[in-house]
């Protein structure tokens, strides 16, 4: 696991955009796994800017989003589909048919989730998966207690997640109780996982995920089992890491090639 500590959230987003840019330069038809939430907004802004100013090309890219609220149609203002359109897709040249966001209105959840898994496989698998981390240490909506081998499925959200996300809704009662989410096992099959975190409220979840024991109570800790993870943090999110100075030293002395 590589841990990169950047001065602020803008630098975090730039670094993440660099990784996506390098991938697309190397593999124009890459498969990207995408996340929603406040954390990746700066990354998406950077990607849109690079598309506009540097012709970063998404015409051959395929995307899979991590999760979606159950019950919210695509055009709902708080659906993750809508979020992705607003923050990224409408600003880049990705063909609509290459975009996959789990459907919040699917009726047969089991069959739908299997279809989503199959689509990921058919695409050749995710090359780079963008991840945030929740206050309850989740990745995607894999709440504490989720199996570390879990696949895409319906998940009941934790009260803490509902409270955390209530800021986007009129009030807490409007936050959906369920989501469709890629599983931890699905995420671990991505070739490269890139977890972003910024702000003081992420310091503890980040420390637990990176330096704590691997446990289903902290689903982000499963990333310790993955051979290719980059964690990009701002100073505040890195503030509770015991080995922060060491991570800085390793990054400063990174061998070339
Ligand atoms: P946030 O959410 O980026 O809005 O903090 C992260 C998450 O819940 O995964």
PDB file of C-alpha atoms and ligand atoms in Angstrom:
ATOM      1  CA  UNK A   1       0.000   0.000   0.000  1.00  0.00           C
ATOM      2  CA  UNK A   2       1.333   3.377  -0.982  1.00  0.00           C
ATOM      3  CA  UNK A   3       0.248   6.279   1.217  1.00  0.00           C
ATOM      4  CA  UNK A   4       0.640   9.745  -0.280  1.00  0.00           C
ATOM      5  CA  UNK A   5       0.134  12.700   2.048  1.00  0.00           C
ATOM      6  CA  UNK A   6      -0.606  15.910   0.193  1.00  0.00           C
ATOM      7  CA  UNK A   7      -0.821  19.449   1.623  1.00  0.00           C
ATOM      8  CA  UNK A   8      -4.527  19.973   0.961  1.00  0.00           C
ATOM      9  CA  UNK A   9      -7.585  18.569  -0.792  1.00  0.00           C
ATOM     10  CA  UNK A  10      -6.744  20.305  -4.088  1.00  0.00           C
ATOM     11  CA  UNK A  11      -3.386  18.562  -4.154  1.00  0.00           C
ATOM     12  CA  UNK A  12      -5.118  15.273  -3.239  1.00  0.00           C
ATOM     13  CA  UNK A  13      -7.463  15.668  -6.211  1.00  0.00           C
ATOM     14  CA  UNK A  14      -4.607  16.597  -8.579  1.00  0.00           C
ATOM     15  CA  UNK A  15      -2.610  13.549  -7.544  1.00  0.00           C
ATOM     16  CA  UNK A  16      -5.627  11.294  -8.103  1.00  0.00           C
ATOM     17  CA  UNK A  17      -6.265  12.931 -11.493  1.00  0.00           C
ATOM     18  CA  UNK A  18      -2.620  12.248 -12.392  1.00  0.00           C
ATOM     19  CA  UNK A  19      -3.155   8.526 -11.750  1.00  0.00           C
ATOM     20  CA  UNK A  20      -6.271   8.453 -13.943  1.00  0.00           C
ATOM     21  CA  UNK A  21      -4.514  10.464 -16.662  1.00  0.00           C
ATOM     22  CA  UNK A  22      -1.498   8.124 -16.653  1.00  0.00           C
ATOM     23  CA  UNK A  23      -3.838   5.135 -16.942  1.00  0.00           C
ATOM     24  CA  UNK A  24      -5.814   6.622 -19.852  1.00  0.00           C
ATOM     25  CA  UNK A  25      -2.598   7.552 -21.659  1.00  0.00           C
ATOM     26  CA  UNK A  26      -1.401   3.984 -21.271  1.00  0.00           C
ATOM     27  CA  UNK A  27      -4.780   2.304 -21.848  1.00  0.00           C
ATOM     28  CA  UNK A  28      -7.350   4.522 -23.620  1.00  0.00           C
ATOM     29  CA  UNK A  29     -10.074   1.869 -23.216  1.00  0.00           C
ATOM     30  CA  UNK A  30      -9.573   1.513 -19.468  1.00  0.00           C
ATOM     31  CA  UNK A  31     -12.375   0.529 -17.120  1.00  0.00           C
ATOM     32  CA  UNK A  32     -12.803   3.008 -14.275  1.00  0.00           C
ATOM     33  CA  UNK A  33     -14.593   2.303 -11.022  1.00  0.00           C
ATOM     34  CA  UNK A  34     -16.078   5.521  -9.683  1.00  0.00           C
ATOM     35  CA  UNK A  35     -17.295   6.754  -6.320  1.00  0.00           C
ATOM     36  CA  UNK A  36     -19.696   9.475  -5.217  1.00  0.00           C
ATOM     37  CA  UNK A  37     -19.680  11.704  -2.124  1.00  0.00           C
ATOM     38  CA  UNK A  38     -17.888  14.974  -1.386  1.00  0.00           C
ATOM     39  CA  UNK A  39     -14.402  13.500  -1.534  1.00  0.00           C
ATOM     40  CA  UNK A  40     -14.000  12.760  -5.277  1.00  0.00           C
ATOM     41  CA  UNK A  41     -15.651  15.992  -6.510  1.00  0.00           C
ATOM     42  CA  UNK A  42     -12.265  17.727  -6.870  1.00  0.00           C
ATOM     43  CA  UNK A  43     -10.910  14.752  -8.828  1.00  0.00           C
ATOM     44  CA  UNK A  44     -13.876  14.898 -11.214  1.00  0.00           C
ATOM     45  CA  UNK A  45     -13.386  18.661 -11.619  1.00  0.00           C
ATOM     46  CA  UNK A  46      -9.748  18.019 -12.527  1.00  0.00           C
ATOM     47  CA  UNK A  47     -10.675  15.317 -15.042  1.00  0.00           C
ATOM     48  CA  UNK A  48     -13.248  17.607 -16.684  1.00  0.00           C
ATOM     49  CA  UNK A  49     -10.617  20.374 -16.858  1.00  0.00           C
ATOM     50  CA  UNK A  50      -8.058  18.037 -18.386  1.00  0.00           C
ATOM     51  CA  UNK A  51     -10.634  16.888 -20.924  1.00  0.00           C
ATOM     52  CA  UNK A  52     -11.395  20.517 -21.810  1.00  0.00           C
ATOM     53  CA  UNK A  53      -7.859  21.851 -21.840  1.00  0.00           C
ATOM     54  CA  UNK A  54      -5.668  18.847 -22.578  1.00  0.00           C
ATOM     55  CA  UNK A  55      -8.059  16.700 -24.648  1.00  0.00           C
ATOM     56  CA  UNK A  56      -7.996  13.904 -22.074  1.00  0.00           C
ATOM     57  CA  UNK A  57     -10.088  11.372 -23.977  1.00  0.00           C
ATOM     58  CA  UNK A  58     -12.853   9.257 -22.460  1.00  0.00           C
ATOM     59  CA  UNK A  59     -14.368   8.059 -25.733  1.00  0.00           C
ATOM     60  CA  UNK A  60     -13.232   4.460 -25.193  1.00  0.00           C
ATOM     61  CA  UNK A  61     -13.575   4.380 -21.399  1.00  0.00           C
ATOM     62  CA  UNK A  62     -16.110   2.254 -19.520  1.00  0.00           C
ATOM     63  CA  UNK A  63     -17.207   3.173 -15.997  1.00  0.00           C
ATOM     64  CA  UNK A  64     -18.833   1.330 -13.114  1.00  0.00           C
ATOM     65  CA  UNK A  65     -20.045   3.189 -10.063  1.00  0.00           C
ATOM     66  CA  UNK A  66     -19.805   1.643  -6.646  1.00  0.00           C
ATOM     67  CA  UNK A  67     -23.323   2.138  -5.388  1.00  0.00           C
ATOM     68  CA  UNK A  68     -26.755   3.736  -5.582  1.00  0.00           C
ATOM     69  CA  UNK A  69     -29.589   4.429  -3.167  1.00  0.00           C
ATOM     70  CA  UNK A  70     -32.522   2.057  -3.477  1.00  0.00           C
ATOM     71  CA  UNK A  71     -35.720   3.860  -4.393  1.00  0.00           C
ATOM     72  CA  UNK A  72     -34.191   6.855  -6.136  1.00  0.00           C
ATOM     73  CA  UNK A  73     -34.707   6.994  -9.906  1.00  0.00           C
ATOM     74  CA  UNK A  74     -31.865   8.248 -12.117  1.00  0.00           C
ATOM     75  CA  UNK A  75     -33.306  11.738 -12.356  1.00  0.00           C
ATOM     76  CA  UNK A  76     -33.730  12.218  -8.587  1.00  0.00           C
ATOM     77  CA  UNK A  77     -31.564  15.143  -7.465  1.00  0.00           C
ATOM     78  CA  UNK A  78     -29.849  12.991  -4.801  1.00  0.00           C
ATOM     79  CA  UNK A  79     -29.379   9.848  -6.873  1.00  0.00           C
ATOM     80  CA  UNK A  80     -25.783   8.895  -7.488  1.00  0.00           C
ATOM     81  CA  UNK A  81     -26.557   8.671 -11.198  1.00  0.00           C
ATOM     82  CA  UNK A  82     -27.552  12.345 -11.125  1.00  0.00           C
ATOM     83  CA  UNK A  83     -24.455  13.172  -9.060  1.00  0.00           C
ATOM     84  CA  UNK A  84     -22.216  11.545 -11.643  1.00  0.00           C
ATOM     85  CA  UNK A  85     -23.899  13.356 -14.532  1.00  0.00           C
ATOM     86  CA  UNK A  86     -23.546  16.705 -12.782  1.00  0.00           C
ATOM     87  CA  UNK A  87     -20.021  16.256 -11.522  1.00  0.00           C
ATOM     88  CA  UNK A  88     -18.376  14.307 -14.314  1.00  0.00           C
ATOM     89  CA  UNK A  89     -20.201  12.647 -17.176  1.00  0.00           C
ATOM     90  CA  UNK A  90     -21.760  15.731 -18.735  1.00  0.00           C
ATOM     91  CA  UNK A  91     -18.336  17.397 -18.801  1.00  0.00           C
ATOM     92  CA  UNK A  92     -16.429  14.650 -20.633  1.00  0.00           C
ATOM     93  CA  UNK A  93     -16.801  12.682 -23.869  1.00  0.00           C
ATOM     94  CA  UNK A  94     -17.854   9.340 -22.430  1.00  0.00           C
ATOM     95  CA  UNK A  95     -20.540   7.513 -24.466  1.00  0.00           C
ATOM     96  CA  UNK A  96     -23.698   7.070 -22.328  1.00  0.00           C
ATOM     97  CA  UNK A  97     -23.759   3.329 -23.080  1.00  0.00           C
ATOM     98  CA  UNK A  98     -20.349   2.952 -21.394  1.00  0.00           C
ATOM     99  CA  UNK A  99     -21.667   4.322 -18.084  1.00  0.00           C
ATOM    100  CA  UNK A 100     -22.842   1.910 -15.394  1.00  0.00           C
ATOM    101  CA  UNK A 101     -24.406   3.125 -12.158  1.00  0.00           C
ATOM    102  CA  UNK A 102     -26.403   0.545 -10.206  1.00  0.00           C
ATOM    103  CA  UNK A 103     -30.133   1.111 -10.665  1.00  0.00           C
ATOM    104  CA  UNK A 104     -32.005   2.310  -7.587  1.00  0.00           C
ATOM    105  CA  UNK A 105     -35.277   1.142  -9.081  1.00  0.00           C
ATOM    106  CA  UNK A 106     -34.451  -2.452 -10.012  1.00  0.00           C
ATOM    107  CA  UNK A 107     -37.078  -4.805  -8.634  1.00  0.00           C
ATOM    108  CA  UNK A 108     -35.372  -8.191  -8.595  1.00  0.00           C
ATOM    109  CA  UNK A 109     -32.320  -7.136  -6.619  1.00  0.00           C
ATOM    110  CA  UNK A 110     -30.615 -10.500  -6.634  1.00  0.00           C
ATOM    111  CA  UNK A 111     -30.789 -10.897 -10.399  1.00  0.00           C
ATOM    112  CA  UNK A 112     -29.907  -7.255 -10.951  1.00  0.00           C
ATOM    113  CA  UNK A 113     -26.814  -7.433  -8.734  1.00  0.00           C
ATOM    114  CA  UNK A 114     -25.650 -10.579 -10.528  1.00  0.00           C
ATOM    115  CA  UNK A 115     -26.106  -8.757 -13.852  1.00  0.00           C
ATOM    116  CA  UNK A 116     -23.976  -5.867 -12.555  1.00  0.00           C
ATOM    117  CA  UNK A 117     -21.224  -8.274 -11.506  1.00  0.00           C
ATOM    118  CA  UNK A 118     -21.408  -9.971 -14.918  1.00  0.00           C
ATOM    119  CA  UNK A 119     -21.125  -6.619 -16.714  1.00  0.00           C
ATOM    120  CA  UNK A 120     -17.960  -5.806 -14.758  1.00  0.00           C
ATOM    121  CA  UNK A 121     -16.497  -9.172 -15.740  1.00  0.00           C
ATOM    122  CA  UNK A 122     -17.547  -8.777 -19.389  1.00  0.00           C
ATOM    123  CA  UNK A 123     -15.803  -5.407 -19.527  1.00  0.00           C
ATOM    124  CA  UNK A 124     -12.536  -7.141 -18.596  1.00  0.00           C
ATOM    125  CA  UNK A 125     -12.585  -5.963 -14.965  1.00  0.00           C
ATOM    126  CA  UNK A 126     -11.937  -2.622 -13.312  1.00  0.00           C
ATOM    127  CA  UNK A 127      -8.489  -1.149 -13.937  1.00  0.00           C
ATOM    128  CA  UNK A 128      -8.665   1.649 -11.391  1.00  0.00           C
ATOM    129  CA  UNK A 129     -11.260   1.909  -8.643  1.00  0.00           C
ATOM    130  CA  UNK A 130     -11.727   5.287  -6.957  1.00  0.00           C
ATOM    131  CA  UNK A 131     -12.834   4.998  -3.327  1.00  0.00           C
ATOM    132  CA  UNK A 132     -13.775   7.315  -0.493  1.00  0.00           C
ATOM    133  CA  UNK A 133     -14.096   6.213   3.120  1.00  0.00           C
ATOM    134  CA  UNK A 134     -17.158   6.693   5.313  1.00  0.00           C
ATOM    135  CA  UNK A 135     -17.249   7.946   8.883  1.00  0.00           C
ATOM    136  CA  UNK A 136     -18.048   4.342   9.831  1.00  0.00           C
ATOM    137  CA  UNK A 137     -14.984   3.218   7.813  1.00  0.00           C
ATOM    138  CA  UNK A 138     -17.015   1.784   4.944  1.00  0.00           C
ATOM    139  CA  UNK A 139     -15.887   1.516   1.347  1.00  0.00           C
ATOM    140  CA  UNK A 140     -18.813   1.886  -1.039  1.00  0.00           C
ATOM    141  CA  UNK A 141     -21.835   1.075   1.165  1.00  0.00           C
ATOM    142  CA  UNK A 142     -20.155  -1.928   2.753  1.00  0.00           C
ATOM    143  CA  UNK A 143     -21.199  -1.105   6.267  1.00  0.00           C
ATOM    144  CA  UNK A 144     -19.487  -2.588   9.348  1.00  0.00           C
ATOM    145  CA  UNK A 145     -20.048  -6.322   9.469  1.00  0.00           C
ATOM    146  CA  UNK A 146     -20.081  -6.726   5.691  1.00  0.00           C
ATOM    147  CA  UNK A 147     -18.285  -9.855   4.595  1.00  0.00           C
ATOM    148  CA  UNK A 148     -14.848  -9.079   3.233  1.00  0.00           C
ATOM    149  CA  UNK A 149     -15.749 -11.486   0.410  1.00  0.00           C
ATOM    150  CA  UNK A 150     -19.095  -9.814  -0.349  1.00  0.00           C
ATOM    151  CA  UNK A 151     -20.335  -9.170  -3.881  1.00  0.00           C
ATOM    152  CA  UNK A 152     -22.745  -6.601  -5.324  1.00  0.00           C
ATOM    153  CA  UNK A 153     -25.943  -6.746  -3.269  1.00  0.00           C
ATOM    154  CA  UNK A 154     -28.653  -4.898  -1.399  1.00  0.00           C
ATOM    155  CA  UNK A 155     -27.358  -3.431   1.857  1.00  0.00           C
ATOM    156  CA  UNK A 156     -29.095  -1.773   4.790  1.00  0.00           C
ATOM    157  CA  UNK A 157     -27.387   1.512   5.661  1.00  0.00           C
ATOM    158  CA  UNK A 158     -26.083   2.213   9.142  1.00  0.00           C
ATOM    159  CA  UNK A 159     -27.748   4.988  11.147  1.00  0.00           C
ATOM    160  CA  UNK A 160     -24.373   6.826  11.108  1.00  0.00           C
ATOM    161  CA  UNK A 161     -24.271   6.741   7.300  1.00  0.00           C
ATOM    162  CA  UNK A 162     -27.855   7.971   7.132  1.00  0.00           C
ATOM    163  CA  UNK A 163     -26.945  10.836   9.500  1.00  0.00           C
ATOM    164  CA  UNK A 164     -23.731  11.602   7.558  1.00  0.00           C
ATOM    165  CA  UNK A 165     -25.604  11.772   4.264  1.00  0.00           C
ATOM    166  CA  UNK A 166     -28.643  13.651   5.587  1.00  0.00           C
ATOM    167  CA  UNK A 167     -26.855  16.907   4.698  1.00  0.00           C
ATOM    168  CA  UNK A 168     -27.738  16.311   1.056  1.00  0.00           C
ATOM    169  CA  UNK A 169     -31.456  15.756   1.735  1.00  0.00           C
ATOM    170  CA  UNK A 170     -34.237  17.968   3.143  1.00  0.00           C
ATOM    171  CA  UNK A 171     -34.114  15.947   6.345  1.00  0.00           C
ATOM    172  CA  UNK A 172     -32.835  12.655   7.730  1.00  0.00           C
ATOM    173  CA  UNK A 173     -36.080  10.765   7.138  1.00  0.00           C
ATOM    174  CA  UNK A 174     -35.685  11.284   3.378  1.00  0.00           C
ATOM    175  CA  UNK A 175     -32.368   9.422   3.230  1.00  0.00           C
ATOM    176  CA  UNK A 176     -32.997   5.965   1.771  1.00  0.00           C
ATOM    177  CA  UNK A 177     -32.479   3.057   4.155  1.00  0.00           C
ATOM    178  CA  UNK A 178     -31.054   0.692   1.540  1.00  0.00           C
ATOM    179  CA  UNK A 179     -28.475   0.805  -1.209  1.00  0.00           C
ATOM    180  CA  UNK A 180     -27.165  -1.433  -3.932  1.00  0.00           C
ATOM    181  CA  UNK A 181     -23.425  -1.625  -3.502  1.00  0.00           C
ATOM    182  CA  UNK A 182     -20.482  -3.443  -4.970  1.00  0.00           C
ATOM    183  CA  UNK A 183     -19.155  -5.842  -2.363  1.00  0.00           C
ATOM    184  CA  UNK A 184     -15.766  -5.729  -0.684  1.00  0.00           C
ATOM    185  CA  UNK A 185     -14.844  -8.813  -2.714  1.00  0.00           C
ATOM    186  CA  UNK A 186     -15.907  -7.058  -5.928  1.00  0.00           C
ATOM    187  CA  UNK A 187     -13.758  -4.036  -5.075  1.00  0.00           C
ATOM    188  CA  UNK A 188     -10.749  -6.173  -4.191  1.00  0.00           C
ATOM    189  CA  UNK A 189     -10.804  -7.604  -7.740  1.00  0.00           C
ATOM    190  CA  UNK A 190      -9.992  -4.180  -9.217  1.00  0.00           C
ATOM    191  CA  UNK A 191      -6.439  -4.007 -10.497  1.00  0.00           C
ATOM    192  CA  UNK A 192      -5.674  -0.783  -8.670  1.00  0.00           C
ATOM    193  CA  UNK A 193      -7.601   0.733  -5.763  1.00  0.00           C
ATOM    194  CA  UNK A 194      -7.179   4.455  -5.134  1.00  0.00           C
ATOM    195  CA  UNK A 195      -8.667   5.620  -1.845  1.00  0.00           C
ATOM    196  CA  UNK A 196      -9.030   9.344  -1.213  1.00  0.00           C
ATOM    197  CA  UNK A 197      -9.733  11.075   2.083  1.00  0.00           C
ATOM    198  CA  UNK A 198      -9.588  14.650   3.221  1.00  0.00           C
ATOM    199  CA  UNK A 199     -10.526  16.567   6.340  1.00  0.00           C
ATOM    200  CA  UNK A 200     -10.160  15.986  10.053  1.00  0.00           C
ATOM    201  CA  UNK A 201     -13.315  13.875  10.345  1.00  0.00           C
ATOM    202  CA  UNK A 202     -11.629  11.225   8.181  1.00  0.00           C
ATOM    203  CA  UNK A 203      -8.452  11.024  10.309  1.00  0.00           C
ATOM    204  CA  UNK A 204      -9.739   8.262  12.564  1.00  0.00           C
ATOM    205  CA  UNK A 205     -11.399   6.123   9.854  1.00  0.00           C
ATOM    206  CA  UNK A 206      -8.207   6.395   7.775  1.00  0.00           C
ATOM    207  CA  UNK A 207      -5.964   5.370  10.684  1.00  0.00           C
ATOM    208  CA  UNK A 208      -8.197   2.384  11.445  1.00  0.00           C
ATOM    209  CA  UNK A 209      -8.312   1.348   7.775  1.00  0.00           C
ATOM    210  CA  UNK A 210      -4.586   1.631   7.094  1.00  0.00           C
ATOM    211  CA  UNK A 211      -2.945   0.823  10.412  1.00  0.00           C
ATOM    212  CA  UNK A 212      -5.571  -1.110  12.326  1.00  0.00           C
ATOM    213  CA  UNK A 213      -6.413  -4.796  12.145  1.00  0.00           C
ATOM    214  CA  UNK A 214      -8.156  -6.190   9.073  1.00  0.00           C
ATOM    215  CA  UNK A 215     -11.725  -6.633  10.211  1.00  0.00           C
ATOM    216  CA  UNK A 216     -15.231  -6.551   8.786  1.00  0.00           C
ATOM    217  CA  UNK A 217     -15.971  -3.824  11.364  1.00  0.00           C
ATOM    218  CA  UNK A 218     -13.741  -1.578   9.252  1.00  0.00           C
ATOM    219  CA  UNK A 219     -14.451  -2.654   5.705  1.00  0.00           C
ATOM    220  CA  UNK A 220     -11.835  -0.251   4.298  1.00  0.00           C
ATOM    221  CA  UNK A 221      -9.200  -2.283   6.180  1.00  0.00           C
ATOM    222  CA  UNK A 222      -9.717  -5.037   3.572  1.00  0.00           C
ATOM    223  CA  UNK A 223      -7.595  -2.874   1.265  1.00  0.00           C
ATOM    224  CA  UNK A 224      -4.581  -4.066   3.286  1.00  0.00           C
ATOM    225  CA  UNK A 225      -5.086  -7.412   1.539  1.00  0.00           C
ATOM    226  CA  UNK A 226      -4.909  -5.897  -1.945  1.00  0.00           C
ATOM    227  CA  UNK A 227      -1.541  -5.879  -3.738  1.00  0.00           C
ATOM    228  CA  UNK A 228      -1.984  -2.511  -5.480  1.00  0.00           C
ATOM    229  CA  UNK A 229      -3.500   0.269  -3.380  1.00  0.00           C
ATOM    230  CA  UNK A 230      -2.743   3.977  -3.398  1.00  0.00           C
ATOM    231  CA  UNK A 231      -4.143   6.050  -0.546  1.00  0.00           C
ATOM    232  CA  UNK A 232      -4.108   9.799  -1.176  1.00  0.00           C
ATOM    233  CA  UNK A 233      -4.748  12.010   1.837  1.00  0.00           C
ATOM    234  CA  UNK A 234      -4.594  15.634   2.834  1.00  0.00           C
ATOM    235  CA  UNK A 235      -2.716  16.582   6.015  1.00  0.00           C
ATOM    236  CA  UNK A 236      -5.868  16.615   8.145  1.00  0.00           C
ATOM    237  CA  UNK A 237      -6.967  13.111   7.122  1.00  0.00           C
ATOM    238  CA  UNK A 238      -3.411  11.858   7.738  1.00  0.00           C
ATOM    239  CA  UNK A 239      -3.163  13.456  11.187  1.00  0.00           C
ATOM    240  CA  UNK A 240      -3.830  10.263  13.183  1.00  0.00           C
ATOM    241  CA  UNK A 241      -1.475   7.980  11.284  1.00  0.00           C
ATOM    242  CA  UNK A 242       1.312   6.659  13.499  1.00  0.00           C
ATOM    243  CA  UNK A 243       3.615   6.128  10.527  1.00  0.00           C
ATOM    244  CA  UNK A 244       2.866   9.393   8.692  1.00  0.00           C
ATOM    245  CA  UNK A 245       6.520  10.502   8.669  1.00  0.00           C
ATOM    246  CA  UNK A 246       7.587   7.139   7.330  1.00  0.00           C
ATOM    247  CA  UNK A 247       5.008   7.270   4.508  1.00  0.00           C
ATOM    248  CA  UNK A 248       6.315  10.737   3.602  1.00  0.00           C
ATOM    249  CA  UNK A 249       9.900   9.464   3.605  1.00  0.00           C
ATOM    250  CA  UNK A 250       9.033   6.483   1.427  1.00  0.00           C
ATOM    251  CA  UNK A 251       7.203   8.693  -1.066  1.00  0.00           C
ATOM    252  CA  UNK A 252      10.050  11.246  -1.193  1.00  0.00           C
ATOM    253  CA  UNK A 253      12.510   8.433  -1.836  1.00  0.00           C
ATOM    254  CA  UNK A 254      10.363   6.542  -4.301  1.00  0.00           C
ATOM    255  CA  UNK A 255      12.596   4.713  -6.774  1.00  0.00           C
ATOM    256  CA  UNK A 256      12.014   5.683 -10.389  1.00  0.00           C
ATOM    257  CA  UNK A 257      10.684   3.074 -12.783  1.00  0.00           C
TER     258      UNK A 257
HETATM  259  P1  LIG B   1     -17.849  11.572   1.548  1.00  0.00           P
HETATM  260  O1  LIG B   1     -18.352  10.081   1.662  1.00  0.00           O
HETATM  261  O2  LIG B   1     -16.888  11.611   0.403  1.00  0.00           O
HETATM  262  O3  LIG B   1     -19.084  12.386   1.271  1.00  0.00           O
HETATM  263  O4  LIG B   1     -17.189  11.918   2.842  1.00  0.00           O
HETATM  264  C1  LIG B   1     -17.416   9.048   1.630  1.00  0.00           C
HETATM  265  C2  LIG B   1     -18.102   7.707   1.757  1.00  0.00           C
HETATM  266  O5  LIG B   1     -19.128   7.601   2.434  1.00  0.00           O
HETATM  267  O6  LIG B   1     -17.581   6.736   1.181  1.00  0.00           O
END
